[in-house]
Amino acid sequence: MIKRKTKPILFSLEMILALLARRKTQARRKIKAPLTSEHLFKGFGPNGYYAYFGYPDSDEVVSVKCPYHVGQMLWVKETWHNTSESIKGFDPASDFVFYRADYVDDPEGIDGERSLCGTRRTWLSSLFMPRSASRISLKIKSIRVERVQAINEADAAAEGFDCCWSEPVDFGGLTRQILQGPVTNFELLWDNLHGKGSWQVNDFVWVLEFEVLEIKE
């Protein structure tokens, strides 16, 4: 089996909250390759190192290197802050780390600009979080390939989504709310993360199933 290094993975605030609640055991990532709506997934090569795509009536094959492998360890990047208030000056031995996801219910507000008492928190981008500041570790259990719209309600729940009521909608002068299922909520976040209309494009995705190994206190 080909071994690949432990690597970082980024999640949105909503998904960090789902990980902390241990409701999230799947993640989907767009496959970055010149694939069209006509392509079909043909299967994985030896050791899952490459995924193969082609057309229904053609021997032409597009091979795409899989950036993940079963058994690989992932460390999670999230929006953060530290007592030195910098990235370059961060010292894991002495600095305390704060995580934005821990302040969702803070009466002073999740962001410094919303703080009622004037306290300002300068959150640092998850892109620049070093491994030493990460608190969540994952291990990949399985990988598959599918179109993003192939997700079902059970998989959307495993992505960390639940049923919730929609924003109020006007129906002929009457205001109503609609109960949205996990797939609908996943679709809304997908468009929010990848741009309006991304769901309709129906890209191929890597579907990662994982277990949470550690959440540091």
CSV table of C-alpha atoms in Angstrom, one decimal:
chain,number,residue,atom,x,y,z
A,1,MET,CA,0.0,0.0,0.0
A,2,ILE,CA,1.3,3.5,-0.9
A,3,LYS,CA,1.7,5.6,2.2
A,4,ARG,CA,1.0,9.3,2.0
A,5,LYS,CA,1.8,12.0,4.5
A,6,THR,CA,-0.5,13.3,7.1
A,7,LYS,CA,-2.1,16.4,5.6
A,8,PRO,CA,-4.3,19.3,6.6
A,9,ILE,CA,-8.0,19.7,5.7
A,10,LEU,CA,-10.1,22.8,6.0
A,11,PHE,CA,-13.7,23.0,7.2
A,12,SER,CA,-16.2,25.9,7.4
A,13,LEU,CA,-17.6,27.1,10.8
A,14,GLU,CA,-20.7,25.0,10.4
A,15,MET,CA,-18.7,21.8,9.8
A,16,ILE,CA,-16.3,22.5,12.7
A,17,LEU,CA,-19.3,22.6,14.9
A,18,ALA,CA,-20.6,19.3,13.5
A,19,LEU,CA,-17.1,17.8,14.1
A,20,LEU,CA,-17.1,19.0,17.7
A,21,ALA,CA,-20.5,17.4,18.2
A,22,ARG,CA,-19.2,14.3,16.6
A,23,ARG,CA,-22.0,14.3,14.1
A,24,LYS,CA,-19.7,14.6,11.0
A,25,THR,CA,-18.1,11.5,9.6
A,26,GLN,CA,-18.0,12.4,5.9
A,27,ALA,CA,-16.6,15.1,3.8
A,28,ARG,CA,-16.9,15.9,0.0
A,29,ARG,CA,-14.2,17.6,-2.0
A,30,LYS,CA,-14.4,18.7,-5.6
A,31,ILE,CA,-12.3,16.7,-8.0
A,32,LYS,CA,-10.0,19.1,-9.8
A,33,ALA,CA,-9.8,17.7,-13.3
A,34,PRO,CA,-11.1,18.6,-16.8
A,35,LEU,CA,-14.1,16.4,-16.5
A,36,THR,CA,-17.5,17.0,-18.3
A,37,SER,CA,-21.1,16.1,-17.6
A,38,GLU,CA,-20.6,13.2,-20.1
A,39,HIS,CA,-17.8,11.5,-18.2
A,40,LEU,CA,-18.4,8.4,-16.1
A,41,PHE,CA,-16.4,7.1,-13.2
A,42,LYS,CA,-14.6,3.9,-14.3
A,43,GLY,CA,-13.0,2.9,-11.0
A,44,PHE,CA,-9.8,3.1,-9.0
A,45,GLY,CA,-6.4,1.9,-10.1
A,46,PRO,CA,-4.1,-0.3,-7.9
A,47,ASN,CA,-3.9,0.9,-4.3
A,48,GLY,CA,-6.5,3.6,-5.1
A,49,TYR,CA,-3.7,5.9,-6.3
A,50,TYR,CA,-5.6,7.0,-9.4
A,51,ALA,CA,-9.3,7.3,-10.3
A,52,TYR,CA,-10.2,6.7,-13.9
A,53,PHE,CA,-12.9,8.4,-15.9
A,54,GLY,CA,-14.2,7.9,-19.4
A,55,TYR,CA,-17.1,8.2,-21.9
A,56,PRO,CA,-19.7,5.4,-22.2
A,57,ASP,CA,-18.7,4.3,-25.8
A,58,SER,CA,-15.0,5.2,-25.8
A,59,ASP,CA,-11.8,3.6,-24.6
A,60,GLU,CA,-10.4,7.0,-23.8
A,61,VAL,CA,-9.5,7.3,-20.1
A,62,VAL,CA,-8.7,10.3,-18.0
A,63,SER,CA,-6.7,9.4,-14.9
A,64,VAL,CA,-6.8,11.7,-11.8
A,65,LYS,CA,-4.4,11.3,-8.9
A,66,CYS,CA,-6.3,10.8,-5.7
A,67,PRO,CA,-5.0,13.2,-3.1
A,68,TYR,CA,-6.2,11.0,-0.2
A,69,HIS,CA,-5.8,7.3,0.8
A,70,VAL,CA,-7.5,5.0,3.2
A,71,GLY,CA,-5.8,5.1,6.6
A,72,GLN,CA,-4.4,8.5,6.1
A,73,MET,CA,-4.4,10.9,9.0
A,74,LEU,CA,-5.8,14.4,8.6
A,75,TRP,CA,-5.4,17.4,10.9
A,76,VAL,CA,-8.2,20.0,10.8
A,77,LYS,CA,-7.6,23.7,10.1
A,78,GLU,CA,-10.1,26.2,11.5
A,79,THR,CA,-10.4,29.9,12.2
A,80,TRP,CA,-8.3,30.7,15.2
A,81,HIS,CA,-6.5,33.2,17.4
A,82,ASN,CA,-3.6,33.1,19.8
A,83,THR,CA,-2.3,35.1,22.7
A,84,SER,CA,0.6,36.5,20.7
A,85,GLU,CA,-2.0,37.7,18.1
A,86,SER,CA,0.2,36.7,15.2
A,87,ILE,CA,1.0,33.8,12.9
A,88,LYS,CA,4.7,34.2,12.7
A,89,GLY,CA,5.1,34.9,16.4
A,90,PHE,CA,3.0,31.9,17.5
A,91,ASP,CA,4.7,29.7,20.0
A,92,PRO,CA,2.8,26.5,20.7
A,93,ALA,CA,4.8,26.1,24.0
A,94,SER,CA,3.6,29.3,25.5
A,95,ASP,CA,0.7,30.7,23.5
A,96,PHE,CA,-2.9,29.8,24.3
A,97,VAL,CA,-5.1,29.1,21.2
A,98,PHE,CA,-8.7,30.3,20.8
A,99,TYR,CA,-11.1,28.8,18.2
A,100,ARG,CA,-13.8,30.8,16.6
A,101,ALA,CA,-16.2,27.9,16.8
A,102,ASP,CA,-16.1,28.0,20.6
A,103,TYR,CA,-17.6,31.5,20.6
A,104,VAL,CA,-20.8,30.9,18.7
A,105,ASP,CA,-22.9,31.2,21.8
A,106,ASP,CA,-20.8,33.9,23.4
A,107,PRO,CA,-23.0,36.8,24.5
A,108,GLU,CA,-20.3,39.2,23.5
A,109,GLY,CA,-20.5,37.9,19.9
A,110,ILE,CA,-18.6,35.4,17.8
A,111,ASP,CA,-16.5,38.2,16.2
A,112,GLY,CA,-14.7,41.1,17.8
A,113,GLU,CA,-16.7,43.6,15.8
A,114,ARG,CA,-19.9,42.3,17.4
A,115,SER,CA,-18.6,42.3,21.0
A,116,LEU,CA,-21.0,44.2,23.2
A,117,CYS,CA,-18.3,45.2,25.7
A,118,GLY,CA,-15.9,46.4,23.0
A,119,THR,CA,-13.5,43.5,23.3
A,120,ARG,CA,-12.0,42.8,19.8
A,121,ARG,CA,-10.9,39.4,18.7
A,122,THR,CA,-8.6,39.4,15.7
A,123,TRP,CA,-9.4,36.0,14.2
A,124,LEU,CA,-6.7,34.4,12.0
A,125,SER,CA,-7.6,32.6,8.8
A,126,SER,CA,-7.8,28.8,8.9
A,127,LEU,CA,-5.5,28.8,5.8
A,128,PHE,CA,-2.6,29.9,8.0
A,129,MET,CA,-3.2,27.6,11.0
A,130,PRO,CA,0.0,25.6,11.8
A,131,ARG,CA,-0.4,21.9,12.7
A,132,SER,CA,0.8,22.7,16.3
A,133,ALA,CA,-2.4,24.8,16.8
A,134,SER,CA,-4.8,22.2,15.4
A,135,ARG,CA,-7.0,20.4,17.9
A,136,ILE,CA,-8.9,17.9,15.7
A,137,SER,CA,-7.4,14.8,14.1
A,138,LEU,CA,-9.2,12.5,11.7
A,139,LYS,CA,-8.5,9.1,10.0
A,140,ILE,CA,-9.8,8.2,6.6
A,141,LYS,CA,-11.8,4.9,6.6
A,142,SER,CA,-13.0,4.8,3.0
A,143,ILE,CA,-12.9,6.8,-0.2
A,144,ARG,CA,-15.4,6.8,-3.2
A,145,VAL,CA,-16.2,8.9,-6.2
A,146,GLU,CA,-19.6,10.2,-7.1
A,147,ARG,CA,-21.4,13.3,-8.4
A,148,VAL,CA,-22.2,15.7,-5.7
A,149,GLN,CA,-25.9,15.5,-6.3
A,150,ALA,CA,-25.8,11.7,-5.6
A,151,ILE,CA,-25.8,12.4,-1.9
A,152,ASN,CA,-28.7,11.0,0.0
A,153,GLU,CA,-30.3,12.0,3.3
A,154,ALA,CA,-28.3,9.6,5.3
A,155,ASP,CA,-25.0,10.8,3.8
A,156,ALA,CA,-26.0,14.4,4.2
A,157,ALA,CA,-26.6,13.7,7.9
A,158,ALA,CA,-23.2,12.1,8.1
A,159,GLU,CA,-21.8,15.3,6.5
A,160,GLY,CA,-23.1,17.0,9.7
A,161,PHE,CA,-26.5,18.3,8.5
A,162,ASP,CA,-29.9,18.0,10.1
A,163,CYS,CA,-33.4,19.1,9.4
A,164,CYS,CA,-34.2,22.7,10.1
A,165,TRP,CA,-36.9,25.3,9.3
A,166,SER,CA,-36.3,27.6,6.4
A,167,GLU,CA,-36.4,31.4,6.4
A,168,PRO,CA,-40.0,32.7,6.4
A,169,VAL,CA,-41.5,32.5,2.9
A,170,ASP,CA,-44.6,34.4,1.7
A,171,PHE,CA,-47.3,32.2,0.2
A,172,GLY,CA,-50.0,34.5,-1.1
A,173,GLY,CA,-49.9,36.8,1.9
A,174,LEU,CA,-49.4,34.1,4.4
A,175,THR,CA,-46.0,33.6,5.9
A,176,ARG,CA,-44.8,30.0,6.2
A,177,GLN,CA,-41.6,28.1,7.0
A,178,ILE,CA,-40.6,24.9,5.2
A,179,LEU,CA,-38.9,22.0,7.0
A,180,GLN,CA,-35.6,21.5,5.0
A,181,GLY,CA,-33.9,18.1,5.0
A,182,PRO,CA,-30.2,17.4,5.3
A,183,VAL,CA,-29.7,17.2,1.5
A,184,THR,CA,-31.3,20.6,1.0
A,185,ASN,CA,-29.1,22.1,3.8
A,186,PHE,CA,-26.0,20.5,2.3
A,187,GLU,CA,-26.9,22.0,-1.1
A,188,LEU,CA,-27.2,25.5,0.3
A,189,LEU,CA,-23.8,25.3,2.0
A,190,TRP,CA,-22.2,23.8,-1.2
A,191,ASP,CA,-23.4,26.8,-3.2
A,192,ASN,CA,-22.3,29.1,-0.5
A,193,LEU,CA,-18.8,27.6,-0.4
A,194,HIS,CA,-18.3,27.1,-4.2
A,195,GLY,CA,-20.4,29.9,-5.7
A,196,LYS,CA,-24.0,30.2,-6.7
A,197,GLY,CA,-25.0,27.5,-9.2
A,198,SER,CA,-22.2,25.1,-8.2
A,199,TRP,CA,-24.8,22.5,-7.1
A,200,GLN,CA,-26.3,22.5,-10.6
A,201,VAL,CA,-22.9,21.9,-12.2
A,202,ASN,CA,-22.9,18.5,-10.4
A,203,ASP,CA,-19.2,18.0,-10.3
A,204,PHE,CA,-17.5,14.8,-9.3
A,205,VAL,CA,-16.3,14.7,-5.7
A,206,TRP,CA,-14.1,12.6,-3.5
A,207,VAL,CA,-16.3,11.3,-0.7
A,208,LEU,CA,-14.2,10.8,2.4
A,209,GLU,CA,-15.5,8.7,5.2
A,210,PHE,CA,-13.5,9.2,8.4
A,211,GLU,CA,-13.4,8.8,12.2
A,212,VAL,CA,-12.6,11.5,14.6
A,213,LEU,CA,-9.4,10.3,16.4
A,214,GLU,CA,-8.9,13.3,18.7
A,215,ILE,CA,-10.4,16.6,19.8
A,216,LYS,CA,-8.0,18.3,22.2
A,217,GLU,CA,-9.4,20.1,25.1
